[in-house]
Amino acid sequence: MAAARIYLDWNATAPLMDAARDAMVEALAMPGNPSSVHAEGRAARALIEKARREIASLVGAEASHVTLTASATEAANQVLSPIYRMGKSRVSLGRLYVSAIEHPAVRAGGRFAAHQITEIPVTRLGVLDLDALSALLAAHDPADGLPLVAVMLVNNETGIIQPIQEISAVVKKFGGLLVVDAVQAAGRIPLSICELGADFLILSAHKLGGPKGVGALVARGETLMPEPLVRGGGQEKGHRAGTENLAAVAGFGAAASRMSKDLVERNAAIAALRDRAEAGMLAAAPETVIYGRSEARVGNTSFFHLPGLKAETGQIAFDLEGVALSAGAACSSGKVGASHVLTAMGEDAATGALRLSIGPTTTETHIDRFVATFEKIAARRKPAGQAA
């Protein structure tokens, strides 16, 4: 009898947790529209606002500053806008600065034209180059409008944690706004939008055990906001039109509430499992390269390269052995290509790398099976220079 499959691709999507599923089932039974004033509508609205408070609490924000969206990608497209509003006044942002390791949803630049986007390099260790950021912002022409800087808190491939507070200090020195993609950080490290110095955070429900198809844009304040991306009704204080997805929002809130509990202890245990996996890989194949190992990382992620093995070949080999992991970001319809993160770090991205990402239900048994599978794949690969 074949062994049960094990899932080690939590950075692509986390399995739906029971608390989120229960909240969604309850919400699906509610008939009211959250914008209706009758009792059924008010009950639906109460559920939306409960979830909003739970999402805000996870990142140390005010509930009134949370705009619900259909995804983190939508939130990125909303906030990456050259036009903001301060009350009735229009505020122009002349240029977008994005780090070279951003998720494609941010690298695409939202509503900025290609000629308005500037890439910020990272060091060979995968950390944003603060000197380069300072030089870019110093050269920014204020006549073009305010600079907008977008940087992820945790890289989705390497797990490296970016120095957001230091980045914020540079951005504020030059009068800019800072957008932080916190998708891979939420529920994995303590978060406070104010302590980070971010003006906006981008969140996704399905990365932390909630449902797919719901995200949030969290603002530090309400004075300055991007022009709406989705227009029509007055939902979300006019920041995002469309009847809220009640069941998905309820699931998002439940997942956020659960992940905010025992956060430090839970993630220390997860980090120990990740370290167990890396120790096993290095024992089996000492030449294995683990990217970002010397830097601060979230505890659930390991991005590694086994010389002599192409990432696509490795991913298929693990899958055939019943182990699900990935070759980087899951955002290209299953296509495995060169990692732009490795390229930005100055690494040879031609053969790619594999990403192990785990979560609260991962066990030592899962990790030991991963290591055993790794040993088997490492033993049958072709010699270096003849990558399979």
mmCIF file of C-alpha atoms in Angstrom:
data_model
loop_
_atom_site.group_PDB
_atom_site.id
_atom_site.type_symbol
_atom_site.label_atom_id
_atom_site.label_comp_id
_atom_site.label_asym_id
_atom_site.label_seq_id
_atom_site.Cartn_x
_atom_site.Cartn_y
_atom_site.Cartn_z
ATOM 1 C CA MET A 1 0.000 0.000 0.000
ATOM 2 C CA ALA A 2 1.419 3.377 -1.037
ATOM 3 C CA ALA A 3 2.340 5.782 1.743
ATOM 4 C CA ALA A 4 0.101 8.807 2.167
ATOM 5 C CA ARG A 5 1.265 11.939 0.409
ATOM 6 C CA ILE A 6 2.849 14.693 2.486
ATOM 7 C CA TYR A 7 2.367 18.375 1.792
ATOM 8 C CA LEU A 8 5.427 20.618 2.131
ATOM 9 C CA ASP A 9 4.369 23.599 -0.006
ATOM 10 C CA TRP A 10 2.744 25.916 2.556
ATOM 11 C CA ASN A 11 4.183 29.061 0.959
ATOM 12 C CA ALA A 12 2.135 28.340 -2.160
ATOM 13 C CA THR A 13 -1.000 27.823 -0.080
ATOM 14 C CA ALA A 14 -1.681 26.575 3.422
ATOM 15 C CA PRO A 15 -4.258 23.831 3.972
ATOM 16 C CA LEU A 16 -7.597 25.235 5.111
ATOM 17 C CA MET A 17 -7.694 25.052 8.906
ATOM 18 C CA ASP A 18 -10.712 23.658 10.732
ATOM 19 C CA ALA A 19 -11.525 26.979 12.423
ATOM 20 C CA ALA A 20 -11.701 28.721 9.052
ATOM 21 C CA ARG A 21 -13.845 25.979 7.524
ATOM 22 C CA ASP A 22 -16.276 26.111 10.463
ATOM 23 C CA ALA A 23 -16.562 29.893 10.196
ATOM 24 C CA MET A 24 -17.221 29.636 6.467
ATOM 25 C CA VAL A 25 -19.954 27.029 6.883
ATOM 26 C CA GLU A 26 -21.663 29.233 9.466
ATOM 27 C CA ALA A 27 -21.435 32.249 7.159
ATOM 28 C CA LEU A 28 -22.798 30.330 4.168
ATOM 29 C CA ALA A 29 -26.009 29.761 6.112
ATOM 30 C CA MET A 30 -26.557 33.510 6.557
ATOM 31 C CA PRO A 31 -28.910 34.957 3.900
ATOM 32 C CA GLY A 32 -28.346 38.671 4.439
ATOM 33 C CA ASN A 33 -26.363 41.163 2.363
ATOM 34 C CA PRO A 34 -23.900 42.994 4.660
ATOM 35 C CA SER A 35 -25.092 46.320 3.203
ATOM 36 C CA SER A 36 -28.770 45.707 4.014
ATOM 37 C CA VAL A 37 -30.295 47.424 7.049
ATOM 38 C CA HIS A 38 -32.682 44.646 8.115
ATOM 39 C CA ALA A 39 -31.822 42.105 10.815
ATOM 40 C CA GLU A 40 -30.371 39.581 8.363
ATOM 41 C CA GLY A 41 -28.181 42.249 6.795
ATOM 42 C CA ARG A 42 -27.022 43.495 10.182
ATOM 43 C CA ALA A 43 -26.074 39.955 11.206
ATOM 44 C CA ALA A 44 -23.975 39.586 8.058
ATOM 45 C CA ARG A 45 -22.395 42.986 8.675
ATOM 46 C CA ALA A 46 -21.535 41.970 12.246
ATOM 47 C CA LEU A 47 -19.703 38.919 10.906
ATOM 48 C CA ILE A 48 -17.740 41.060 8.445
ATOM 49 C CA GLU A 49 -16.717 43.496 11.175
ATOM 50 C CA LYS A 50 -15.705 40.668 13.525
ATOM 51 C CA ALA A 51 -13.415 39.282 10.835
ATOM 52 C CA ARG A 52 -12.060 42.757 10.132
ATOM 53 C CA ARG A 53 -11.092 43.123 13.806
ATOM 54 C CA GLU A 54 -9.418 39.707 13.773
ATOM 55 C CA ILE A 55 -7.400 40.556 10.662
ATOM 56 C CA ALA A 56 -6.394 43.935 12.084
ATOM 57 C CA SER A 57 -5.311 42.367 15.375
ATOM 58 C CA LEU A 58 -2.927 40.007 13.591
ATOM 59 C CA VAL A 59 -0.917 42.986 12.269
ATOM 60 C CA GLY A 60 -1.407 45.514 15.076
ATOM 61 C CA ALA A 61 -3.698 47.759 13.051
ATOM 62 C CA GLU A 62 -7.017 49.512 13.549
ATOM 63 C CA ALA A 63 -9.973 47.547 12.228
ATOM 64 C CA SER A 64 -11.256 50.627 10.436
ATOM 65 C CA HIS A 65 -8.037 50.681 8.421
ATOM 66 C CA VAL A 66 -8.592 47.241 6.836
ATOM 67 C CA THR A 67 -9.941 47.159 3.268
ATOM 68 C CA LEU A 68 -11.095 43.699 2.216
ATOM 69 C CA THR A 69 -10.199 42.572 -1.310
ATOM 70 C CA ALA A 70 -10.534 39.455 -3.444
ATOM 71 C CA SER A 71 -6.822 38.636 -3.169
ATOM 72 C CA ALA A 72 -3.411 39.982 -2.232
ATOM 73 C CA THR A 73 -2.846 40.591 -5.941
ATOM 74 C CA GLU A 74 -5.864 42.876 -6.037
ATOM 75 C CA ALA A 75 -4.619 44.670 -2.916
ATOM 76 C CA ALA A 76 -1.259 45.200 -4.638
ATOM 77 C CA ASN A 77 -2.918 46.598 -7.745
ATOM 78 C CA GLN A 78 -4.968 48.944 -5.601
ATOM 79 C CA VAL A 79 -2.159 50.336 -3.493
ATOM 80 C CA LEU A 80 0.434 50.575 -6.288
ATOM 81 C CA SER A 81 -1.245 53.623 -7.763
ATOM 82 C CA PRO A 82 0.199 56.929 -9.008
ATOM 83 C CA ILE A 83 -2.905 58.733 -7.738
ATOM 84 C CA TYR A 84 -3.877 58.985 -4.073
ATOM 85 C CA ARG A 85 -6.512 61.051 -2.330
ATOM 86 C CA MET A 86 -6.226 63.072 0.846
ATOM 87 C CA GLY A 87 -9.829 63.983 1.470
ATOM 88 C CA LYS A 88 -10.905 65.670 -1.752
ATOM 89 C CA SER A 89 -7.348 66.597 -2.691
ATOM 90 C CA ARG A 90 -5.406 64.656 -5.280
ATOM 91 C CA VAL A 91 -1.870 63.522 -4.396
ATOM 92 C CA SER A 92 0.465 62.347 -7.166
ATOM 93 C CA LEU A 93 3.135 59.681 -6.746
ATOM 94 C CA GLY A 94 5.595 60.049 -9.569
ATOM 95 C CA ARG A 95 7.599 56.843 -9.364
ATOM 96 C CA LEU A 96 7.401 53.351 -7.935
ATOM 97 C CA TYR A 97 10.511 51.705 -6.506
ATOM 98 C CA VAL A 98 10.278 47.915 -6.090
ATOM 99 C CA SER A 99 12.891 45.504 -4.813
ATOM 100 C CA ALA A 100 14.311 43.034 -7.316
ATOM 101 C CA ILE A 101 13.020 40.052 -5.332
ATOM 102 C CA GLU A 102 9.339 41.040 -5.110
ATOM 103 C CA HIS A 103 6.465 38.720 -5.923
ATOM 104 C CA PRO A 104 5.279 39.149 -9.545
ATOM 105 C CA ALA A 105 2.070 40.770 -8.289
ATOM 106 C CA VAL A 106 4.189 43.662 -6.982
ATOM 107 C CA ARG A 107 6.902 43.625 -9.631
ATOM 108 C CA ALA A 108 4.199 44.201 -12.256
ATOM 109 C CA GLY A 109 3.792 47.681 -10.781
ATOM 110 C CA GLY A 110 0.046 47.900 -10.367
ATOM 111 C CA ARG A 111 -1.277 51.025 -12.090
ATOM 112 C CA PHE A 112 2.168 52.533 -12.748
ATOM 113 C CA ALA A 113 3.424 52.545 -16.336
ATOM 114 C CA ALA A 114 6.617 50.620 -17.043
ATOM 115 C CA HIS A 115 8.668 53.809 -17.424
ATOM 116 C CA GLN A 116 7.580 54.890 -13.926
ATOM 117 C CA ILE A 117 9.003 51.787 -12.209
ATOM 118 C CA THR A 118 12.535 51.493 -10.868
ATOM 119 C CA GLU A 119 14.041 48.304 -9.464
ATOM 120 C CA ILE A 120 15.974 48.353 -6.188
ATOM 121 C CA PRO A 121 18.844 45.828 -6.131
ATOM 122 C CA VAL A 122 19.518 43.368 -3.343
ATOM 123 C CA THR A 123 22.816 42.111 -1.964
ATOM 124 C CA ARG A 124 24.225 38.670 -2.742
ATOM 125 C CA LEU A 125 22.679 37.586 0.556
ATOM 126 C CA GLY A 126 19.197 38.479 -0.667
ATOM 127 C CA VAL A 127 18.720 41.573 1.483
ATOM 128 C CA LEU A 128 17.635 44.900 0.036
ATOM 129 C CA ASP A 129 20.602 47.198 -0.641
ATOM 130 C CA LEU A 130 19.951 50.169 1.652
ATOM 131 C CA ASP A 131 22.697 52.274 0.082
ATOM 132 C CA ALA A 132 21.180 51.745 -3.358
ATOM 133 C CA LEU A 133 17.746 52.667 -2.030
ATOM 134 C CA SER A 134 19.140 55.864 -0.505
ATOM 135 C CA ALA A 135 20.867 56.791 -3.767
ATOM 136 C CA LEU A 136 17.712 56.168 -5.799
ATOM 137 C CA LEU A 137 15.515 58.241 -3.504
ATOM 138 C CA ALA A 138 18.101 61.019 -3.285
ATOM 139 C CA ALA A 139 17.969 61.272 -7.082
ATOM 140 C CA HIS A 140 14.161 61.260 -7.146
ATOM 141 C CA ASP A 141 12.699 64.467 -8.577
ATOM 142 C CA PRO A 142 10.061 65.789 -6.123
ATOM 143 C CA ALA A 143 8.424 67.608 -9.021
ATOM 144 C CA ASP A 144 7.292 64.203 -10.291
ATOM 145 C CA GLY A 145 5.371 63.551 -7.085
ATOM 146 C CA LEU A 146 6.081 61.515 -3.971
ATOM 147 C CA PRO A 147 8.152 58.331 -4.262
ATOM 148 C CA LEU A 148 6.350 55.055 -3.509
ATOM 149 C CA VAL A 149 8.496 52.140 -2.314
ATOM 150 C CA ALA A 150 7.281 48.517 -2.256
ATOM 151 C CA VAL A 151 9.242 45.838 -0.393
ATOM 152 C CA MET A 152 8.200 42.410 0.888
ATOM 153 C CA LEU A 153 8.756 41.638 4.555
ATOM 154 C CA VAL A 154 9.484 37.943 3.957
ATOM 155 C CA ASN A 155 10.645 36.624 0.619
ATOM 156 C CA ASN A 156 8.383 33.877 -0.644
ATOM 157 C CA GLU A 157 11.257 31.792 -2.052
ATOM 158 C CA THR A 158 14.141 32.157 0.404
ATOM 159 C CA GLY A 159 12.183 33.080 3.542
ATOM 160 C CA ILE A 160 14.634 35.919 4.196
ATOM 161 C CA ILE A 161 13.255 38.690 6.417
ATOM 162 C CA GLN A 162 13.911 42.167 5.071
ATOM 163 C CA PRO A 163 15.000 45.015 7.427
ATOM 164 C CA ILE A 164 11.739 46.918 7.030
ATOM 165 C CA GLN A 165 12.299 49.326 9.906
ATOM 166 C CA GLU A 166 15.608 50.445 8.385
ATOM 167 C CA ILE A 167 14.019 50.634 4.952
ATOM 168 C CA SER A 168 11.200 52.724 6.384
ATOM 169 C CA ALA A 169 13.684 55.165 7.921
ATOM 170 C CA VAL A 170 15.262 55.740 4.507
ATOM 171 C CA VAL A 171 11.894 56.111 2.775
ATOM 172 C CA LYS A 172 10.620 58.592 5.360
ATOM 173 C CA LYS A 173 13.843 60.602 5.131
ATOM 174 C CA PHE A 174 12.987 61.313 1.499
ATOM 175 C CA GLY A 175 9.273 61.880 2.109
ATOM 176 C CA GLY A 176 8.068 58.677 0.477
ATOM 177 C CA LEU A 177 5.385 56.094 1.189
ATOM 178 C CA LEU A 178 6.194 52.483 2.035
ATOM 179 C CA VAL A 179 4.080 49.500 0.959
ATOM 180 C CA VAL A 180 5.011 46.177 2.582
ATOM 181 C CA ASP A 181 3.953 42.828 1.184
ATOM 182 C CA ALA A 182 3.370 40.884 4.409
ATOM 183 C CA VAL A 183 1.764 37.847 2.760
ATOM 184 C CA GLN A 184 4.478 35.375 3.821
ATOM 185 C CA ALA A 185 5.060 37.036 7.186
ATOM 186 C CA ALA A 186 1.550 37.112 8.644
ATOM 187 C CA GLY A 187 1.125 34.380 11.239
ATOM 188 C CA ARG A 188 4.824 33.475 11.102
ATOM 189 C CA ILE A 189 6.464 36.418 12.851
ATOM 190 C CA PRO A 190 5.000 39.087 15.161
ATOM 191 C CA LEU A 191 3.666 42.002 13.127
ATOM 192 C CA SER A 192 2.809 45.617 13.884
ATOM 193 C CA ILE A 193 2.235 48.007 11.017
ATOM 194 C CA CYS A 194 3.254 50.959 13.173
ATOM 195 C CA GLU A 195 6.427 49.349 14.536
ATOM 196 C CA LEU A 196 7.455 48.362 11.021
ATOM 197 C CA GLY A 197 6.982 51.939 9.843
ATOM 198 C CA ALA A 198 4.886 50.790 6.887
ATOM 199 C CA ASP A 199 2.138 52.931 5.420
ATOM 200 C CA PHE A 200 0.348 49.902 3.941
ATOM 201 C CA LEU A 201 0.451 46.126 4.352
ATOM 202 C CA ILE A 202 -0.746 43.536 1.853
ATOM 203 C CA LEU A 203 -2.244 40.305 3.243
ATOM 204 C CA SER A 204 -3.635 37.048 1.853
ATOM 205 C CA ALA A 205 -5.941 34.619 3.661
ATOM 206 C CA HIS A 206 -4.872 31.381 2.016
ATOM 207 C CA LYS A 207 -1.230 31.709 3.033
ATOM 208 C CA LEU A 208 -2.159 31.392 6.713
ATOM 209 C CA GLY A 209 -4.845 28.721 6.642
ATOM 210 C CA GLY A 210 -7.817 30.730 5.420
ATOM 211 C CA PRO A 211 -9.652 30.299 2.110
ATOM 212 C CA LYS A 212 -8.388 31.250 -1.318
ATOM 213 C CA GLY A 213 -9.946 34.295 -2.965
ATOM 214 C CA VAL A 214 -9.759 36.885 -0.194
ATOM 215 C CA GLY A 215 -7.073 39.349 0.881
ATOM 216 C CA ALA A 216 -6.699 42.713 2.532
ATOM 217 C CA LEU A 217 -5.022 46.069 2.186
ATOM 218 C CA VAL A 218 -4.204 47.417 5.634
ATOM 219 C CA ALA A 219 -3.409 51.120 6.072
ATOM 220 C CA ARG A 220 -1.636 52.785 8.976
ATOM 221 C CA GLY A 221 -4.087 55.688 8.798
ATOM 222 C CA GLU A 222 -7.112 56.867 6.857
ATOM 223 C CA THR A 223 -5.938 60.282 5.700
ATOM 224 C CA LEU A 224 -4.087 59.232 2.547
ATOM 225 C CA MET A 225 -5.515 56.399 0.441
ATOM 226 C CA PRO A 226 -5.051 55.197 -3.141
ATOM 227 C CA GLU A 227 -7.829 55.795 -5.617
ATOM 228 C CA PRO A 228 -10.174 52.792 -5.727
ATOM 229 C CA LEU A 229 -9.344 50.036 -8.166
ATOM 230 C CA VAL A 230 -12.813 48.447 -8.118
ATOM 231 C CA ARG A 231 -15.503 51.095 -8.432
ATOM 232 C CA GLY A 232 -19.260 50.973 -8.099
ATOM 233 C CA GLY A 233 -20.972 50.722 -4.724
ATOM 234 C CA GLY A 234 -19.921 52.249 -1.446
ATOM 235 C CA GLN A 235 -18.645 49.098 0.242
ATOM 236 C CA GLU A 236 -15.412 49.229 2.250
ATOM 237 C CA LYS A 237 -15.885 52.964 2.839
ATOM 238 C CA GLY A 238 -15.727 53.507 -0.901
ATOM 239 C CA HIS A 239 -12.234 52.014 -1.161
ATOM 240 C CA ARG A 240 -13.382 48.767 -2.784
ATOM 241 C CA ALA A 241 -16.788 48.298 -4.389
ATOM 242 C CA GLY A 242 -18.673 45.009 -4.514
ATOM 243 C CA THR A 243 -20.616 42.934 -2.016
ATOM 244 C CA GLU A 244 -18.173 41.320 0.379
ATOM 245 C CA ASN A 245 -17.560 37.573 0.088
ATOM 246 C CA LEU A 246 -19.057 36.825 3.493
ATOM 247 C CA ALA A 247 -17.942 33.201 3.826
ATOM 248 C CA ALA A 248 -14.379 33.880 2.634
ATOM 249 C CA VAL A 249 -14.028 36.920 4.880
ATOM 250 C CA ALA A 250 -15.287 34.944 7.876
ATOM 251 C CA GLY A 251 -12.750 32.217 7.124
ATOM 252 C CA PHE A 252 -9.990 34.826 6.799
ATOM 253 C CA GLY A 253 -10.870 36.282 10.176
ATOM 254 C CA ALA A 254 -10.969 32.897 11.880
ATOM 255 C CA ALA A 255 -7.580 31.938 10.430
ATOM 256 C CA ALA A 256 -6.071 35.274 11.471
ATOM 257 C CA SER A 257 -7.433 34.864 14.990
ATOM 258 C CA ARG A 258 -6.039 31.354 15.302
ATOM 259 C CA MET A 259 -2.627 32.245 13.910
ATOM 260 C CA SER A 260 -2.244 35.184 16.287
ATOM 261 C CA LYS A 261 -2.331 32.784 19.272
ATOM 262 C CA ASP A 262 0.886 31.094 20.488
ATOM 263 C CA LEU A 263 2.642 32.608 17.488
ATOM 264 C CA VAL A 264 6.196 32.629 18.867
ATOM 265 C CA GLU A 265 6.056 29.150 20.403
ATOM 266 C CA ARG A 266 4.375 27.601 17.355
ATOM 267 C CA ASN A 267 6.872 29.026 14.917
ATOM 268 C CA ALA A 268 9.854 28.053 17.062
ATOM 269 C CA ALA A 269 8.663 24.452 16.794
ATOM 270 C CA ILE A 270 8.228 24.835 13.031
ATOM 271 C CA ALA A 271 11.753 26.285 12.726
ATOM 272 C CA ALA A 272 13.133 23.247 14.558
ATOM 273 C CA LEU A 273 11.531 21.012 11.941
ATOM 274 C CA ARG A 274 12.975 23.122 9.119
ATOM 275 C CA ASP A 275 16.422 22.871 10.728
ATOM 276 C CA ARG A 276 15.979 19.102 11.016
ATOM 277 C CA ALA A 277 15.286 18.960 7.289
ATOM 278 C CA GLU A 278 18.317 21.071 6.422
ATOM 279 C CA ALA A 279 20.608 19.026 8.677
ATOM 280 C CA GLY A 280 19.374 15.883 6.947
ATOM 281 C CA MET A 281 19.990 17.315 3.496
ATOM 282 C CA LEU A 282 23.508 18.441 4.351
ATOM 283 C CA ALA A 283 24.322 15.077 5.926
ATOM 284 C CA ALA A 284 23.166 13.272 2.772
ATOM 285 C CA ALA A 285 24.759 15.726 0.319
ATOM 286 C CA PRO A 286 27.151 18.259 1.921
ATOM 287 C CA GLU A 287 27.379 20.147 -1.369
ATOM 288 C CA THR A 288 23.728 21.188 -1.078
ATOM 289 C CA VAL A 289 23.337 24.972 -1.228
ATOM 290 C CA ILE A 290 20.756 26.452 1.148
ATOM 291 C CA TYR A 291 20.044 30.036 0.190
ATOM 292 C CA GLY A 292 19.752 32.648 2.928
ATOM 293 C CA ARG A 293 20.894 30.271 5.662
ATOM 294 C CA SER A 294 23.172 32.921 7.163
ATOM 295 C CA GLU A 295 20.427 35.551 7.232
ATOM 296 C CA ALA A 296 17.324 36.065 9.358
ATOM 297 C CA ARG A 297 14.607 33.836 7.898
ATOM 298 C CA VAL A 298 11.105 32.775 8.808
ATOM 299 C CA GLY A 299 11.223 29.365 10.399
ATOM 300 C CA ASN A 300 9.131 27.473 7.877
ATOM 301 C CA THR A 301 11.085 27.962 4.640
ATOM 302 C CA SER A 302 14.155 26.350 3.070
ATOM 303 C CA PHE A 303 15.218 27.203 -0.491
ATOM 304 C CA PHE A 304 17.898 24.781 -1.649
ATOM 305 C CA HIS A 305 19.875 23.647 -4.686
ATOM 306 C CA LEU A 306 21.332 20.188 -5.126
ATOM 307 C CA PRO A 307 24.158 20.383 -7.687
ATOM 308 C CA GLY A 308 23.479 18.123 -10.637
ATOM 309 C CA LEU A 309 19.718 18.346 -10.303
ATOM 310 C CA LYS A 310 17.464 20.737 -12.184
ATOM 311 C CA ALA A 311 14.647 22.182 -10.110
ATOM 312 C CA GLU A 312 11.946 20.906 -12.476
ATOM 313 C CA THR A 313 13.403 17.397 -12.451
ATOM 314 C CA GLY A 314 13.669 17.472 -8.677
ATOM 315 C CA GLN A 315 10.112 18.689 -8.201
ATOM 316 C CA ILE A 316 8.770 15.866 -10.382
ATOM 317 C CA ALA A 317 10.945 13.302 -8.596
ATOM 318 C CA PHE A 318 9.674 14.365 -5.179
ATOM 319 C CA ASP A 319 6.099 14.384 -6.451
ATOM 320 C CA LEU A 320 6.418 10.827 -7.749
ATOM 321 C CA GLU A 321 7.599 9.838 -4.263
ATOM 322 C CA GLY A 322 4.509 11.404 -2.724
ATOM 323 C CA VAL A 323 6.162 14.602 -1.476
ATOM 324 C CA ALA A 324 4.708 17.955 -2.568
ATOM 325 C CA LEU A 325 7.138 20.857 -2.655
ATOM 326 C CA SER A 326 7.843 23.560 -5.199
ATOM 327 C CA ALA A 327 10.443 25.197 -7.359
ATOM 328 C CA GLY A 328 9.797 28.725 -6.081
ATOM 329 C CA ALA A 329 6.696 30.876 -6.427
ATOM 330 C CA ALA A 330 3.438 29.205 -7.477
ATOM 331 C CA CYS A 331 2.239 31.955 -9.773
ATOM 332 C CA SER A 332 2.899 30.804 -13.322
ATOM 333 C CA SER A 333 0.285 28.113 -13.940
ATOM 334 C CA GLY A 334 2.647 25.338 -12.936
ATOM 335 C CA LYS A 335 5.487 26.497 -15.174
ATOM 336 C CA VAL A 336 8.941 26.091 -13.662
ATOM 337 C CA GLY A 337 11.380 28.755 -14.785
ATOM 338 C CA ALA A 338 14.524 30.510 -13.633
ATOM 339 C CA SER A 339 14.138 32.184 -10.256
ATOM 340 C CA HIS A 340 14.253 35.980 -10.504
ATOM 341 C CA VAL A 341 15.167 35.951 -6.807
ATOM 342 C CA LEU A 342 18.327 33.928 -7.437
ATOM 343 C CA THR A 343 19.156 36.114 -10.425
ATOM 344 C CA ALA A 344 18.809 39.237 -8.268
ATOM 345 C CA MET A 345 21.152 37.667 -5.716
ATOM 346 C CA GLY A 346 23.771 37.096 -8.403
ATOM 347 C CA GLU A 347 23.338 33.320 -8.288
ATOM 348 C CA ASP A 348 23.230 30.969 -11.264
ATOM 349 C CA ALA A 349 19.495 30.505 -11.718
ATOM 350 C CA ALA A 350 19.707 28.282 -14.794
ATOM 351 C CA THR A 351 19.009 25.036 -12.943
ATOM 352 C CA GLY A 352 16.813 26.666 -10.290
ATOM 353 C CA ALA A 353 16.191 25.606 -6.717
ATOM 354 C CA LEU A 354 13.572 23.756 -4.704
ATOM 355 C CA ARG A 355 11.527 25.212 -1.868
ATOM 356 C CA LEU A 356 10.475 23.316 1.212
ATOM 357 C CA SER A 357 7.821 25.203 3.186
ATOM 358 C CA ILE A 358 6.003 23.768 6.182
ATOM 359 C CA GLY A 359 3.345 24.670 8.712
ATOM 360 C CA PRO A 360 1.638 23.874 12.017
ATOM 361 C CA THR A 361 0.527 20.362 11.026
ATOM 362 C CA THR A 362 3.933 19.290 9.705
ATOM 363 C CA THR A 363 5.474 16.536 11.843
ATOM 364 C CA GLU A 364 8.893 14.969 12.425
ATOM 365 C CA THR A 365 7.650 11.954 10.469
ATOM 366 C CA HIS A 366 6.948 14.201 7.473
ATOM 367 C CA ILE A 367 10.422 15.737 7.701
ATOM 368 C CA ASP A 368 12.155 12.376 8.063
ATOM 369 C CA ARG A 369 10.325 11.089 5.004
ATOM 370 C CA PHE A 370 11.365 14.202 3.079
ATOM 371 C CA VAL A 371 14.994 13.600 4.063
ATOM 372 C CA ALA A 372 14.797 9.927 3.058
ATOM 373 C CA THR A 373 13.363 10.959 -0.305
ATOM 374 C CA PHE A 374 16.061 13.613 -0.694
ATOM 375 C CA GLU A 375 18.736 10.971 -0.039
ATOM 376 C CA LYS A 376 17.248 8.706 -2.707
ATOM 377 C CA ILE A 377 17.051 11.511 -5.296
ATOM 378 C CA ALA A 378 20.546 12.774 -4.446
ATOM 379 C CA ALA A 379 21.997 9.282 -4.909
ATOM 380 C CA ARG A 380 20.638 8.823 -8.423
ATOM 381 C CA ARG A 381 21.308 12.287 -9.872
ATOM 382 C CA LYS A 382 23.870 12.784 -12.588
ATOM 383 C CA PRO A 383 27.339 14.095 -11.738
ATOM 384 C CA ALA A 384 27.800 17.853 -11.466
ATOM 385 C CA GLY A 385 28.087 19.397 -14.922
ATOM 386 C CA GLN A 386 25.615 16.851 -16.298
ATOM 387 C CA ALA A 387 22.495 18.167 -14.589
ATOM 388 C CA ALA A 388 19.462 15.957 -15.044
#
